[in-house]
Structures are given as C-alpha cells and as structure tokens.
Amino acid sequence: MTVPLPNSVDYVLLDEDTIQQRVQALADQISDDYAGVHHENFVLVGVLKGAFIFLADLARRLTVPHCVDFIALSSYAAGAEASGTVRLIMDTRTNLTGRHVLIVEDIIDAGYTLDYLQRLFQARHPASLRSCVLLSKPERREIEFQVDYLGFEIPDVWVVGYGLDYADHFRTLPYIAALKPSAYQK
Ligand code: 5GP
Ligand code: MG
C-alpha cells in the first residue's frame, strides 16, 4: 500500500523502517552504556516540541529504567530561518543535580540549541551529561558540538515528520521528508 504524500512534501528522506531500526540501535547502545543506573538517577530530557515522538519511541525501547522529563525551547520564529538566539519556554521539573542526564533532541543544525542546553544543564552539576540527537546537518554547523548518540546525518534541506514540523504541520508523519522549498519560501 502506498500512502500519498502531502502536497508540500518533496520526497521521503528516511522511511519508517529505517528510522525505527536506527532508534532501536541507539536504544541498545544507550541501554548498554547506562546499565546499572538507578531509575531515579537516569533522566531523559526531551526538547519540546520536535523531539516528542523520537523520545517516545526511544524510551520504550530502552531496557534500563529511567525517568522522562521535558524542556521547551524556541530558536526559530514561525518559519525556517535560524535566529541564533535560544529562548527557554519551559524548564524541567526534575532537579538535575547529581543525576545522569541524557538530552534527547530532534535535530542539530547550527548547534546553538544544544550548546545552550549543555551550558544550562552543566551549571546544575549533573552526574553526567550526554546528548542523543536523531538528525544532524553537518554543513549547517556554526559552533562545534559533540553529539554522543547520533541517528543520521542529512543534507541541508528543511525536513518534517517524526515530530519535526513546519509551522506546526507535518509532525505526525511516520517518515522524515524534505519539504518543497515553495512551501516555506515566500
Ligand atoms: P540549531 O540551534 O542547532 O541551529 O537548531 C536546532 C533546532 O532547529 C532544532 O531543534 C529544530 O527545532 C530546528 N530545525 C533545524 N533544522 C530543522 C529542519 O530541517 N526541520 C525542522 N522541523 N526543524 C529544524
Ligand atoms: Mg528542536
């Protein structure tokens, strides 16, 4: 069965099976690395809104006990242009001090968001701080950032689906697709 693509979708970059297999591999690796950590001491912090589906799939595939929390940030207005400034919209509920913190993010682009989060969280003295990021656009990087667990490297195209949006559309597509430039270039 072939499901018709939404009109503004150009092509599928990563299909559902490819994503799910990679998420399983990341979960296996993370489960190995955090084996033996008490559930209260291991916190996944999902970056809203884009990471909510990735986090839900990843967390359910982990075999190590863990807690889930969220933080909401904004680095883009309504469109597809980077501003370089990151705004904290909602903080975590968990006190991160002394805990093993794994940031779960949808995509690293210029790198400002993860750099901001790393500084914010490091100042809270976690027991450890790592990042798990589904997508990376290496060509777009403006500041260096070391991702600990990476899903896929992708080219410099605006992608939607699997939690990622354009103006809050397309988040629930099960695949990751490139948007037609005409959909966001005015
Ligand atoms: P950075 O701070 O690394 O430049 O930007 C990271 C943020 O930009 C991501 O969390 C995501 O919200 C947004 N972003 C960057 N590229 C894309 C993209 O291709 N599609 C979507 N939906 N968001 C993107
Ligand atoms: Mg994001």
Short mmCIF file of C-alpha atoms and ligand atoms in Angstrom, two decimals:
data_model
loop_
_atom_site.label_atom_id
_atom_site.label_comp_id
_atom_site.label_asym_id
_atom_site.label_seq_id
_atom_site.Cartn_x
_atom_site.Cartn_y
_atom_site.Cartn_z
CA MET A 1 0.00 0.00 0.00
CA THR A 2 1.41 3.37 -0.93
CA VAL A 3 0.20 6.31 1.08
CA PRO A 4 0.02 9.52 -0.95
CA LEU A 5 2.46 12.20 0.19
CA PRO A 6 1.08 15.52 1.36
CA ASN A 7 1.28 18.14 -1.40
CA SER A 8 4.07 20.20 0.13
CA VAL A 9 6.29 17.15 0.71
CA ASP A 10 9.05 16.87 -1.91
CA TYR A 11 10.49 13.39 -1.18
CA VAL A 12 10.97 10.94 1.68
CA LEU A 13 14.47 11.10 3.12
CA LEU A 14 14.16 8.42 5.82
CA ASP A 15 11.30 5.93 5.75
CA GLU A 16 9.59 4.49 8.80
CA ASP A 17 11.55 1.20 8.87
CA THR A 18 14.89 2.97 8.52
CA ILE A 19 14.04 5.32 11.40
CA GLN A 20 12.75 2.54 13.66
CA GLN A 21 15.83 0.36 13.07
CA ARG A 22 18.15 3.22 13.92
CA VAL A 23 16.14 4.15 17.03
CA GLN A 24 16.43 0.51 18.17
CA ALA A 25 20.20 0.58 17.65
CA LEU A 26 20.50 3.83 19.62
CA ALA A 27 18.35 2.38 22.42
CA ASP A 28 20.51 -0.76 22.56
CA GLN A 29 23.67 1.30 22.81
CA ILE A 30 22.22 3.61 25.48
CA SER A 31 20.87 0.61 27.45
CA ASP A 32 24.37 -0.88 27.48
CA ASP A 33 26.04 2.36 28.48
CA TYR A 34 23.65 3.15 31.34
CA ALA A 35 23.30 -0.41 32.67
CA GLY A 36 23.05 -0.50 36.45
CA VAL A 37 21.99 3.13 36.90
CA HIS A 38 19.03 3.54 39.29
CA HIS A 39 15.89 4.79 37.52
CA GLU A 40 15.67 7.98 39.59
CA ASN A 41 19.23 8.81 38.62
CA PHE A 42 18.80 8.49 34.85
CA VAL A 43 16.73 11.24 33.26
CA LEU A 44 15.92 11.61 29.58
CA VAL A 45 15.20 15.25 28.86
CA GLY A 46 13.26 15.68 25.63
CA VAL A 47 13.39 19.02 23.89
CA LEU A 48 9.85 20.11 23.02
CA LYS A 49 8.23 20.08 20.77
CA GLY A 50 10.24 18.46 17.97
CA ALA A 51 11.67 15.54 19.99
CA PHE A 52 8.45 14.20 21.49
CA ILE A 53 7.94 11.33 19.05
CA PHE A 54 11.62 10.36 18.94
CA LEU A 55 11.72 10.37 22.74
CA ALA A 56 8.55 8.26 22.99
CA ASP A 57 9.97 5.60 20.66
CA LEU A 58 13.47 5.68 22.17
CA ALA A 59 12.25 5.49 25.78
CA ARG A 60 10.03 2.49 25.03
CA ARG A 61 12.97 0.63 23.53
CA LEU A 62 15.33 1.24 26.46
CA THR A 63 15.84 -1.77 28.68
CA VAL A 64 17.28 0.32 31.53
CA PRO A 65 14.95 2.06 33.99
CA HIS A 66 14.80 5.81 33.56
CA CYS A 67 12.73 8.93 34.17
CA VAL A 68 11.39 11.21 31.46
CA ASP A 69 11.26 14.97 31.61
CA PHE A 70 10.94 17.78 29.08
CA ILE A 71 12.23 21.23 28.39
CA ALA A 72 10.75 23.63 25.87
CA LEU A 73 12.97 25.91 23.85
CA SER A 74 12.47 28.13 20.90
CA SER A 75 15.17 29.08 18.42
CA TYR A 76 13.04 29.82 15.40
CA ALA A 77 10.07 32.10 14.90
CA ALA A 78 7.30 30.52 12.82
CA GLY A 79 9.44 29.85 9.76
CA ALA A 80 12.57 28.08 8.68
CA GLU A 81 15.25 30.70 9.38
CA ALA A 82 17.77 30.33 12.21
CA SER A 83 17.93 33.26 14.60
CA GLY A 84 20.87 32.08 16.69
CA THR A 85 19.08 33.06 19.87
CA VAL A 86 17.57 30.39 22.06
CA ARG A 87 14.67 31.11 24.39
CA LEU A 88 13.74 28.98 27.41
CA ILE A 89 9.98 28.47 27.28
CA MET A 90 9.59 25.78 29.95
CA ASP A 91 12.17 24.29 32.30
CA THR A 92 12.43 20.69 33.54
CA ARG A 93 10.55 19.66 36.68
CA THR A 94 13.36 17.35 37.79
CA ASN A 95 16.29 18.69 39.76
CA LEU A 96 19.15 17.54 37.55
CA THR A 97 21.87 17.87 40.19
CA GLY A 98 23.63 14.55 40.73
CA ARG A 99 21.62 12.75 38.03
CA HIS A 100 22.72 11.21 34.74
CA VAL A 101 21.11 13.45 32.15
CA LEU A 102 20.57 12.47 28.53
CA ILE A 103 19.30 15.27 26.30
CA VAL A 104 17.01 13.92 23.56
CA GLU A 105 16.78 16.30 20.61
CA ASP A 106 15.29 16.03 17.13
CA ILE A 107 17.97 17.74 15.05
CA ILE A 108 21.22 19.68 15.31
CA ASP A 109 21.55 22.42 12.76
CA ALA A 110 23.79 25.44 13.54
CA GLY A 111 24.34 23.97 17.02
CA TYR A 112 23.06 26.84 19.17
CA THR A 113 20.24 24.93 20.83
CA LEU A 114 22.39 22.07 22.10
CA ASP A 115 25.18 24.41 23.09
CA TYR A 116 22.69 26.46 25.12
CA LEU A 117 21.27 23.32 26.77
CA GLN A 118 24.69 21.97 27.60
CA ARG A 119 25.64 25.20 29.37
CA LEU A 120 22.28 25.41 31.16
CA PHE A 121 22.43 21.82 32.40
CA GLN A 122 26.16 21.72 33.19
CA ALA A 123 25.63 24.62 35.59
CA ARG A 124 23.27 22.34 37.56
CA HIS A 125 26.05 19.82 38.19
CA PRO A 126 24.58 16.60 36.80
CA ALA A 127 26.42 13.32 37.48
CA SER A 128 26.87 13.10 33.70
CA LEU A 129 25.53 14.90 30.67
CA ARG A 130 25.19 13.43 27.19
CA SER A 131 23.07 14.04 24.11
CA CYS A 132 21.09 11.79 21.81
CA VAL A 133 20.12 13.51 18.58
CA LEU A 134 18.16 11.93 15.74
CA LEU A 135 19.36 14.12 12.87
CA SER A 136 22.38 16.28 12.11
CA LYS A 137 23.01 18.71 9.27
CA PRO A 138 26.82 18.95 9.42
CA GLU A 139 27.01 21.52 6.61
CA ARG A 140 25.00 23.97 8.68
CA ARG A 141 27.12 23.87 11.83
CA GLU A 142 28.24 27.27 13.12
CA ILE A 143 29.51 26.20 16.52
CA GLU A 144 31.18 22.94 17.42
CA PHE A 145 29.12 20.46 19.39
CA GLN A 146 29.90 16.83 20.23
CA VAL A 147 26.79 14.63 19.91
CA ASP A 148 27.15 11.39 21.91
CA TYR A 149 24.44 9.34 20.18
CA LEU A 150 23.51 10.34 16.63
CA GLY A 151 20.81 8.85 14.42
CA PHE A 152 21.53 10.15 10.92
CA GLU A 153 23.47 12.81 9.07
CA ILE A 154 21.31 14.56 6.48
CA PRO A 155 21.89 17.20 3.80
CA ASP A 156 20.93 20.84 4.20
CA VAL A 157 17.21 20.60 3.44
CA TRP A 158 14.24 21.52 5.63
CA VAL A 159 12.79 18.27 6.94
CA VAL A 160 9.45 17.47 8.51
CA GLY A 161 7.77 14.44 10.05
CA TYR A 162 8.51 12.17 13.03
CA GLY A 163 7.97 15.12 15.38
CA LEU A 164 9.55 17.76 13.17
CA ASP A 165 7.30 20.48 11.86
CA TYR A 166 6.91 23.37 9.57
CA ALA A 167 4.72 25.96 11.34
CA ASP A 168 3.31 23.10 13.46
CA HIS A 169 2.32 20.99 10.47
CA PHE A 170 3.54 17.50 9.48
CA ARG A 171 4.70 16.37 12.96
CA THR A 172 2.77 13.10 12.84
CA LEU A 173 4.11 11.79 9.54
CA PRO A 174 5.78 8.42 10.33
CA TYR A 175 8.71 9.21 8.00
CA ILE A 176 11.10 12.14 7.60
CA ALA A 177 10.62 14.09 4.40
CA ALA A 178 12.05 17.10 2.65
CA LEU A 179 9.61 19.94 2.27
CA LYS A 180 9.24 21.61 -1.11
CA PRO A 181 11.08 24.95 -0.88
CA SER A 182 7.93 26.58 -2.28
CA ALA A 183 6.19 25.57 0.95
CA TYR A 184 8.35 27.88 3.07
CA GLN A 185 9.88 30.41 0.66
CA LYS A 186 7.59 33.36 0.22
P1 5GP B 1 20.27 24.84 15.99
O1 5GP B 1 20.16 25.58 17.27
O2 5GP B 1 21.16 23.63 16.05
O3 5GP B 1 20.58 25.72 14.82
O4 5GP B 1 18.82 24.38 15.65
C1 5GP B 1 18.24 23.29 16.19
C2 5GP B 1 16.75 23.43 16.08
O5 5GP B 1 16.34 23.96 14.82
C3 5GP B 1 16.09 22.09 16.15
O6 5GP B 1 15.78 21.76 17.49
C4 5GP B 1 14.84 22.28 15.33
O7 5GP B 1 13.82 22.76 16.14
C5 5GP B 1 15.19 23.34 14.34
N1 5GP B 1 15.49 22.79 12.99
C6 5GP B 1 16.67 22.83 12.32
N2 5GP B 1 16.58 22.26 11.12
C7 5GP B 1 15.30 21.83 11.01
C8 5GP B 1 14.59 21.15 9.96
O8 5GP B 1 15.09 20.80 8.88
N3 5GP B 1 13.28 20.90 10.22
C9 5GP B 1 12.67 21.25 11.38
N4 5GP B 1 11.39 20.96 11.53
N5 5GP B 1 13.32 21.88 12.38
C10 5GP B 1 14.62 22.17 12.19
MG MG B 2 14.28 21.13 18.44
#
